[in-house]
mmCIF file of C-alpha atoms in Angstrom:
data_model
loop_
_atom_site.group_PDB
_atom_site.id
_atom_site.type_symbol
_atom_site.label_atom_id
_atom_site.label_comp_id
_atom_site.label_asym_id
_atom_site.label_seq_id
_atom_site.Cartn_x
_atom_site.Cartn_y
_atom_site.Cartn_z
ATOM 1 C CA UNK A 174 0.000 0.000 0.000
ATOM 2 C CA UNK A 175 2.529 2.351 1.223
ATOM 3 C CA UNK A 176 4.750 1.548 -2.234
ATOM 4 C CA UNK A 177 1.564 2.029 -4.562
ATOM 5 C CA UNK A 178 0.856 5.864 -2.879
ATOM 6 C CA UNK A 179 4.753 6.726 -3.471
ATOM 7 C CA UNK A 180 4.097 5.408 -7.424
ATOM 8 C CA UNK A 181 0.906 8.191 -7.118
ATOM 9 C CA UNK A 182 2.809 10.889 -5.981
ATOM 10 C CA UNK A 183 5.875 10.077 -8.226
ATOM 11 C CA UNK A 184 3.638 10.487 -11.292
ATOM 12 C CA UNK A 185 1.316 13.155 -9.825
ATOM 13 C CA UNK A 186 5.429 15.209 -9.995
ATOM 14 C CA UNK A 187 6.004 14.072 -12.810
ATOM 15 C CA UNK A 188 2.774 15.772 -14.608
ATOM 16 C CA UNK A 189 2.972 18.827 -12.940
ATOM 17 C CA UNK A 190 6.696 19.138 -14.313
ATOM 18 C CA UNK A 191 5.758 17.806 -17.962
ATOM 19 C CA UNK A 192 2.943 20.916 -17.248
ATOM 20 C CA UNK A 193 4.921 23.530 -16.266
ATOM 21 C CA UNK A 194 8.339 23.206 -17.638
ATOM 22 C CA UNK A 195 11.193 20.335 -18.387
ATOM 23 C CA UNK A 196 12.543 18.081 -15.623
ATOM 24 C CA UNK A 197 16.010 19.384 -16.387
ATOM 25 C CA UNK A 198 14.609 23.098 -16.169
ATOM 26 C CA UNK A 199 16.380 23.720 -20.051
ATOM 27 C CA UNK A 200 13.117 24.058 -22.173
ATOM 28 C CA UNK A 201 9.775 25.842 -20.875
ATOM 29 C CA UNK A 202 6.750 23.767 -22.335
ATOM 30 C CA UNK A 203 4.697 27.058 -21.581
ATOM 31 C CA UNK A 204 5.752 29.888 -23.823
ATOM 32 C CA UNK A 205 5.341 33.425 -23.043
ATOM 33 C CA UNK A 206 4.639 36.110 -26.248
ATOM 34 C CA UNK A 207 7.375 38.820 -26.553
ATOM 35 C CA UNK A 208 6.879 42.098 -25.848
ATOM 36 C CA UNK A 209 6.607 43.808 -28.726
ATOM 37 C CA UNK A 210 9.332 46.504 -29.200
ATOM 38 C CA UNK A 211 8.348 49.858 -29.458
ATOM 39 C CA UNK A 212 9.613 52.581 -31.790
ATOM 40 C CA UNK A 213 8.804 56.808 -31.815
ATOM 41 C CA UNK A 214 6.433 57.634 -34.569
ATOM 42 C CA UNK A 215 7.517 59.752 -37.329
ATOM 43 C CA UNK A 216 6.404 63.466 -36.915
ATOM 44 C CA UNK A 217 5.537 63.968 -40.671
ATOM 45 C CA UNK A 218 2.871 62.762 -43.621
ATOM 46 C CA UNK A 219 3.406 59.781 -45.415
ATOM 47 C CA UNK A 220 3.384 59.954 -49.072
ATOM 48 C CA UNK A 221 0.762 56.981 -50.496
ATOM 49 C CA UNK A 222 2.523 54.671 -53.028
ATOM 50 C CA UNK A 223 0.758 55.890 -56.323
ATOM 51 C CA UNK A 224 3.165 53.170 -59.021
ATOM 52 C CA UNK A 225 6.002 51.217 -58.890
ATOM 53 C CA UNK A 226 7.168 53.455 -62.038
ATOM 54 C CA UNK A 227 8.664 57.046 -60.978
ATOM 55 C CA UNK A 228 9.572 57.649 -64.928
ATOM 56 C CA UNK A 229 9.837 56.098 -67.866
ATOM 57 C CA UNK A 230 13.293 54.117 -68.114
ATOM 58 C CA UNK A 231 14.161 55.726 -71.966
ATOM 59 C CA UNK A 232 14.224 58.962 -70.135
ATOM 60 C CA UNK A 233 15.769 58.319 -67.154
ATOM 61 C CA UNK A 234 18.991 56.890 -69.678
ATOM 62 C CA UNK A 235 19.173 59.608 -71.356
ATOM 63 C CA UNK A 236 19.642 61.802 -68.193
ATOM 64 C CA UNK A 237 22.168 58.946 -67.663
ATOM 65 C CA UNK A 238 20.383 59.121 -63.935
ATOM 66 C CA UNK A 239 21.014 55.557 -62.677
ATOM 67 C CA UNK A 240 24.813 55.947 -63.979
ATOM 68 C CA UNK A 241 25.360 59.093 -62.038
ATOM 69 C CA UNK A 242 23.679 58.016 -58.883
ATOM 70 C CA UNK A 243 25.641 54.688 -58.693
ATOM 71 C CA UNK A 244 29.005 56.937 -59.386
ATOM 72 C CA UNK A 245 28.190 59.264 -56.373
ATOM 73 C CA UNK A 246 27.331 56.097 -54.459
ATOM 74 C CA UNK A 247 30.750 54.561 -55.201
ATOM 75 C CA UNK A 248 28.663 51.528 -56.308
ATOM 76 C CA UNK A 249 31.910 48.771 -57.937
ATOM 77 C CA UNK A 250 32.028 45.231 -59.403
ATOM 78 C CA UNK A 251 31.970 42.929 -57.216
ATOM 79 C CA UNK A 252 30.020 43.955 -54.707
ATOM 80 C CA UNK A 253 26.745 43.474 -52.565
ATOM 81 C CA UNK A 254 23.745 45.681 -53.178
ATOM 82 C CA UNK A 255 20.552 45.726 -51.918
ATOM 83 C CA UNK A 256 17.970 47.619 -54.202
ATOM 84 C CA UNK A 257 15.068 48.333 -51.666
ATOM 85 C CA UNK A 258 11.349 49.602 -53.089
ATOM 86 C CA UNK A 259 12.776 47.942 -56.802
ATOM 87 C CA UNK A 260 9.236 48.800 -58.705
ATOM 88 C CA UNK A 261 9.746 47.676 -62.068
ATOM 89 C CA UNK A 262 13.811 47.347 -61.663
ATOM 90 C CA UNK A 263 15.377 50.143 -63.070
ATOM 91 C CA UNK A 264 18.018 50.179 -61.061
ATOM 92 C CA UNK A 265 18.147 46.493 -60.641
ATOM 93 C CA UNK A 266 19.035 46.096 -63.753
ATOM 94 C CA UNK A 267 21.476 48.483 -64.244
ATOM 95 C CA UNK A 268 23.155 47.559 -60.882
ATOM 96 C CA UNK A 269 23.846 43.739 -61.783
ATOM 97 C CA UNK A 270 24.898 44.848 -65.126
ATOM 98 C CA UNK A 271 27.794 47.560 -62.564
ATOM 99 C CA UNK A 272 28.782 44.903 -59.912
ATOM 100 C CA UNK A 273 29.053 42.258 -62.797
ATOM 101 C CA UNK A 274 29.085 38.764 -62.167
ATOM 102 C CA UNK A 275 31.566 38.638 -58.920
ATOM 103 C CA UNK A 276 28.833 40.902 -57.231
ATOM 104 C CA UNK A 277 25.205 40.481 -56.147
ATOM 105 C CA UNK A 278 22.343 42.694 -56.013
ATOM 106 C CA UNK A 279 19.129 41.732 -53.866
ATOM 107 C CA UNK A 280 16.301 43.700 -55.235
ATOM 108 C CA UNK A 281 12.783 44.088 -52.308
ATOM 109 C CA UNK A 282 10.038 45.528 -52.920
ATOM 110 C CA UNK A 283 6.737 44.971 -50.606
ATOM 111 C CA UNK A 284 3.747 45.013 -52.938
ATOM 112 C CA UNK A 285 4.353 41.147 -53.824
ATOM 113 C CA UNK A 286 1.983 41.499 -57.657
ATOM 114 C CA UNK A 287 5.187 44.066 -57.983
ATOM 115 C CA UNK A 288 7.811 41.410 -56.635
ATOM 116 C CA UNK A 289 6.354 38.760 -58.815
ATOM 117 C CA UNK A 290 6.455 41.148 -62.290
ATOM 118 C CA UNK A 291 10.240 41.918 -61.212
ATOM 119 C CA UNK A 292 11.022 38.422 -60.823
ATOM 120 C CA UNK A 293 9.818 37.300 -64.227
ATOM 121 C CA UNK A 294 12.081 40.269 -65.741
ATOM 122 C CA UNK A 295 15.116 39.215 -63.938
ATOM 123 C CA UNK A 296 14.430 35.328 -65.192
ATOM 124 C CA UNK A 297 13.676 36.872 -68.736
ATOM 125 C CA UNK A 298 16.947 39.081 -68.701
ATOM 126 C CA UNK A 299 18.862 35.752 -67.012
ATOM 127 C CA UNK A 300 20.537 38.030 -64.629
ATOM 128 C CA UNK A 301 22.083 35.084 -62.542
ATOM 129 C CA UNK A 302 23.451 37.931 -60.090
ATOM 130 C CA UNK A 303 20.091 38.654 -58.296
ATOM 131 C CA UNK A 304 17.499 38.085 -56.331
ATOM 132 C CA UNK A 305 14.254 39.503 -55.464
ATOM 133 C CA UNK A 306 12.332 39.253 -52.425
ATOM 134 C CA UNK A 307 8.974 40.411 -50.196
ATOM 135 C CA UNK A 308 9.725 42.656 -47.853
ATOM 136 C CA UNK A 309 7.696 44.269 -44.835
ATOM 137 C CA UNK A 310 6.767 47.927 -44.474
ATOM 138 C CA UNK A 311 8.574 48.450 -41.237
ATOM 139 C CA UNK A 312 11.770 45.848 -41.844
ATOM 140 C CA UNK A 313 13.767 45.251 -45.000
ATOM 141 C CA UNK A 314 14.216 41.644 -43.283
ATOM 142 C CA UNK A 315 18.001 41.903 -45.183
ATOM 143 C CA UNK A 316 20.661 39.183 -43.751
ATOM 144 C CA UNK A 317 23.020 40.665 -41.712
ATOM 145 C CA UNK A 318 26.964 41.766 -42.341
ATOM 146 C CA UNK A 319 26.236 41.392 -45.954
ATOM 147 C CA UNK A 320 25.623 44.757 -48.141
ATOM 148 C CA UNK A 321 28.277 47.389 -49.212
ATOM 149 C CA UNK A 322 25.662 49.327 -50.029
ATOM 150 C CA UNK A 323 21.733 49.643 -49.604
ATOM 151 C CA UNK A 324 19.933 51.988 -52.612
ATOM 152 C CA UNK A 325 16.610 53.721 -51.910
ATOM 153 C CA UNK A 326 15.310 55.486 -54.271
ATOM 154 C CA UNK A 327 12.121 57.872 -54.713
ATOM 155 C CA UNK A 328 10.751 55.532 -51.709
ATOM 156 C CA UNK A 329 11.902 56.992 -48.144
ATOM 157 C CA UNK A 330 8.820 59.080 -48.110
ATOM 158 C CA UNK A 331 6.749 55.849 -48.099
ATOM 159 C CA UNK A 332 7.948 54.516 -45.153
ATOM 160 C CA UNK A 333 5.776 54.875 -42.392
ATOM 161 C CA UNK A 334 7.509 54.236 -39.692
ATOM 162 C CA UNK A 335 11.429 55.281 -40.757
ATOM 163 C CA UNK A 336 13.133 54.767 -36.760
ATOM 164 C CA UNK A 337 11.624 51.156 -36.956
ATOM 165 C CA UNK A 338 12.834 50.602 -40.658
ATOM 166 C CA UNK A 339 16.565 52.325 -40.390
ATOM 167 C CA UNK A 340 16.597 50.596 -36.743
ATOM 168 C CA UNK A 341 16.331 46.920 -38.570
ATOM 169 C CA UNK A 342 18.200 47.605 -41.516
ATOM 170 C CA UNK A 343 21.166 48.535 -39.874
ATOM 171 C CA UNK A 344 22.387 45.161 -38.860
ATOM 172 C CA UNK A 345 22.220 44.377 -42.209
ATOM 173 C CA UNK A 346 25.461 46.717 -43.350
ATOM 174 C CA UNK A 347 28.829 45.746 -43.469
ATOM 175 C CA UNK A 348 31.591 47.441 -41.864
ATOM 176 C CA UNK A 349 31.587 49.773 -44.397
ATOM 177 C CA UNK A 350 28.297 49.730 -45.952
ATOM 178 C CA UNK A 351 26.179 52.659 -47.117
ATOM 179 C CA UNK A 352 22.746 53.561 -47.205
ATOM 180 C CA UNK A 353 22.112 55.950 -50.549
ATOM 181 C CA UNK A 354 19.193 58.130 -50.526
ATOM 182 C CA UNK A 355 17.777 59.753 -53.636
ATOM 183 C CA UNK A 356 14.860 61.419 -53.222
ATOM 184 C CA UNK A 357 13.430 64.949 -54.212
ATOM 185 C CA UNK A 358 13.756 67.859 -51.584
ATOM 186 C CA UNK A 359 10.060 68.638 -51.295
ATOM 187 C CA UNK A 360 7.579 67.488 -48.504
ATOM 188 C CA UNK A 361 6.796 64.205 -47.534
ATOM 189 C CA UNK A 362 3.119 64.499 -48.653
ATOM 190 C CA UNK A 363 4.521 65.561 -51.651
ATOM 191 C CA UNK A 364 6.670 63.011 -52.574
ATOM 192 C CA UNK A 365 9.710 64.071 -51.142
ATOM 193 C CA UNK A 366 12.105 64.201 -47.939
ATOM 194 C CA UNK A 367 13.703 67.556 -47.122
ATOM 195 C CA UNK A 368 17.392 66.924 -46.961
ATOM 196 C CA UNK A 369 17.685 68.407 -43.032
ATOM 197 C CA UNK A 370 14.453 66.131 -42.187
ATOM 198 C CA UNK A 371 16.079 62.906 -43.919
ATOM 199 C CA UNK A 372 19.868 63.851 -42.033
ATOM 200 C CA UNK A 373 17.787 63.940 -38.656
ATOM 201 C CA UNK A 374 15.879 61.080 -39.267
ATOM 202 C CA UNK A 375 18.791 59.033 -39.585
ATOM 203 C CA UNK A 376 20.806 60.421 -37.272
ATOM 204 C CA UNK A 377 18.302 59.344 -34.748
ATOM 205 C CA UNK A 378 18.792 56.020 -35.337
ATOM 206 C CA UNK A 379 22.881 56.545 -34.922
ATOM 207 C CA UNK A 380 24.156 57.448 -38.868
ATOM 208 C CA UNK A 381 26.324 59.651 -39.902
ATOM 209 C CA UNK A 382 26.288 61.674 -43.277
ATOM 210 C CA UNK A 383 28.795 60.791 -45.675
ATOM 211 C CA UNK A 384 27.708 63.294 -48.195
ATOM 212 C CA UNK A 385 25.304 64.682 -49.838
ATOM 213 C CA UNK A 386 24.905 65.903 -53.712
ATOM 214 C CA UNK A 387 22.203 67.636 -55.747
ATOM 215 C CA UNK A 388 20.643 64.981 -58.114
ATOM 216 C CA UNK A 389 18.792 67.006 -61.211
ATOM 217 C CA UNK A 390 18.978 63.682 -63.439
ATOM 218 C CA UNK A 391 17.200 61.869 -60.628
ATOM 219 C CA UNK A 392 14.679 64.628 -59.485
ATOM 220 C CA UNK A 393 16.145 65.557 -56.352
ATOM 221 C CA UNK A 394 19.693 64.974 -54.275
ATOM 222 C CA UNK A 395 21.542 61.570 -53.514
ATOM 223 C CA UNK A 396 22.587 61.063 -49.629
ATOM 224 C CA UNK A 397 24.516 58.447 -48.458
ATOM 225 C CA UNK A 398 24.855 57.539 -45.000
ATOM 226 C CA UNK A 399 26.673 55.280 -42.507
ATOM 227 C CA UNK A 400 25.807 53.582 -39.092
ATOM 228 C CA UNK A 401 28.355 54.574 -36.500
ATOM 229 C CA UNK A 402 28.469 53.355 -32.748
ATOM 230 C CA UNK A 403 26.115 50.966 -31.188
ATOM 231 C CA UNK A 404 22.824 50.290 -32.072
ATOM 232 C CA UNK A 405 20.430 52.272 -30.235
ATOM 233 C CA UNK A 406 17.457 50.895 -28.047
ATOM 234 C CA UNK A 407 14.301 52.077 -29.307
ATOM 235 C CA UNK A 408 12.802 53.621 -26.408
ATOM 236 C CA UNK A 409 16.020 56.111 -26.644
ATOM 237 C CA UNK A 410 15.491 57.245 -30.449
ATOM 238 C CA UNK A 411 14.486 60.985 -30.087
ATOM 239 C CA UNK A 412 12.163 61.673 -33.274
ATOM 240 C CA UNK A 413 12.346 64.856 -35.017
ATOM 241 C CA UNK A 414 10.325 67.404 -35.119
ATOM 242 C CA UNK A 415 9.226 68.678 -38.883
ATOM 243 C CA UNK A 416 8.900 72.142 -39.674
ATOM 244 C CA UNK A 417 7.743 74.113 -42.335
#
């Protein structure tokens, strides 16, 4: 009797620890949700994306636009490039064709009818040095240590929430990676970033300015951009304040 209650009590332990968490304390059956981490919210419009076009690509050639933009970006065969907000791929394209077939571009964009179309132009143009992928509103979801450079262009006044989206990509850089701006120096709601908004924007998130050029074959001005120091936590990223 007494050795059939000590099997009862053995097993009755033995649930409760199978309930509650593993014998050897190493795996927790019962998972607790993460906090969700919490970023400042941008103190300006957000422009609406209207087309995955911003011109035609016969014109934008003969402004030699891309060309110029991937000079001032120092943008050279053989490396890593991430083309973020690709649209139709005009500068996909013409950025596998620059880091040739030693380099690799990863072209994003995160309207996936617009992913797919880009896709089945890269396969048609059998440009075996990229990739395209979905990516999320608020995170570029890029692998990390990996680009030399990160292009966004006509696009950083469609992103919502910028502290979350330059917080995440950052990781993503190498040592000396760049992000490259282009972008048109008019309001947000207008399609545009002013340069001083776009400089305090990022430096929020802990980059520096590298430089900055005026951009009339592109619209606007090219930025580039580098992360310096340690990441900062969210809850410390000051947002900036936008003024007319």
């Amino acid at each position: 009797m007494i050795r059939a209650r000590t099997l009862i009590v053995a097993a009755a332990t033995g649930a409760s620890c199978l309930l509650l968490v593993a014998c050897d304390g190493s795996k927790p059956l019962i998972k607790r949700e993460e906090k969700p981490v919490l970023f400042p919210a941008a103190d300006r419009p957000v422009a609406h994306i209207v087309s995955s076009r911003w011109s035609n690509e016969e014109a934008r050639d003969r402004l030699n636009e891309a060309g110029e933009v991937m000079d001032k970006a120092g943008i050279a065969p053989g490396m890593t490039v991430a083309d973020i907000g690709a649209g139709e791929g005009y500068y996909t394209i013409r950025l596998a064709s620059r880091v040739g077939e030693h380099g690799r571009v990863l072209a994003e964009d995160i309207v996936a009818g617009v992913r797919d179309a880009l896709a089945e132009r890269v396969a048609r143009e059998d440009l075996e040095n990229v990739s395209v992928r979905l990516g999320a509103p608020a995170d570029p979801k890029l692998p990390a240590a990996s680009f030399d450079r990160v292009l966004m262009v006509h696009m950083y006044h469609e992103i919502a929430q910028p502290y979350e989206f330059l917080w995440r990509l950052r990781p993503s850089l190498k040592r000396d990676g760049l992000v490259v701006v282009v972008d048109a120096n008019r309001q947000t709601k207008n399609h545009g970033t002013p340069p001083a908004l776009l400089t305090c924007e990022f430096a929020a998130v802990g980059y520096r300015q590298v430089s900055t050029a005026e951009m009339p074959s592109a619209g606007g001005y090219v930025a580039t951009f580098r992360a310096v120091g340690p990441r900062p936590e969210p809850a410390a990223i000051k947002p900036c304040v936008m003024r007319d």
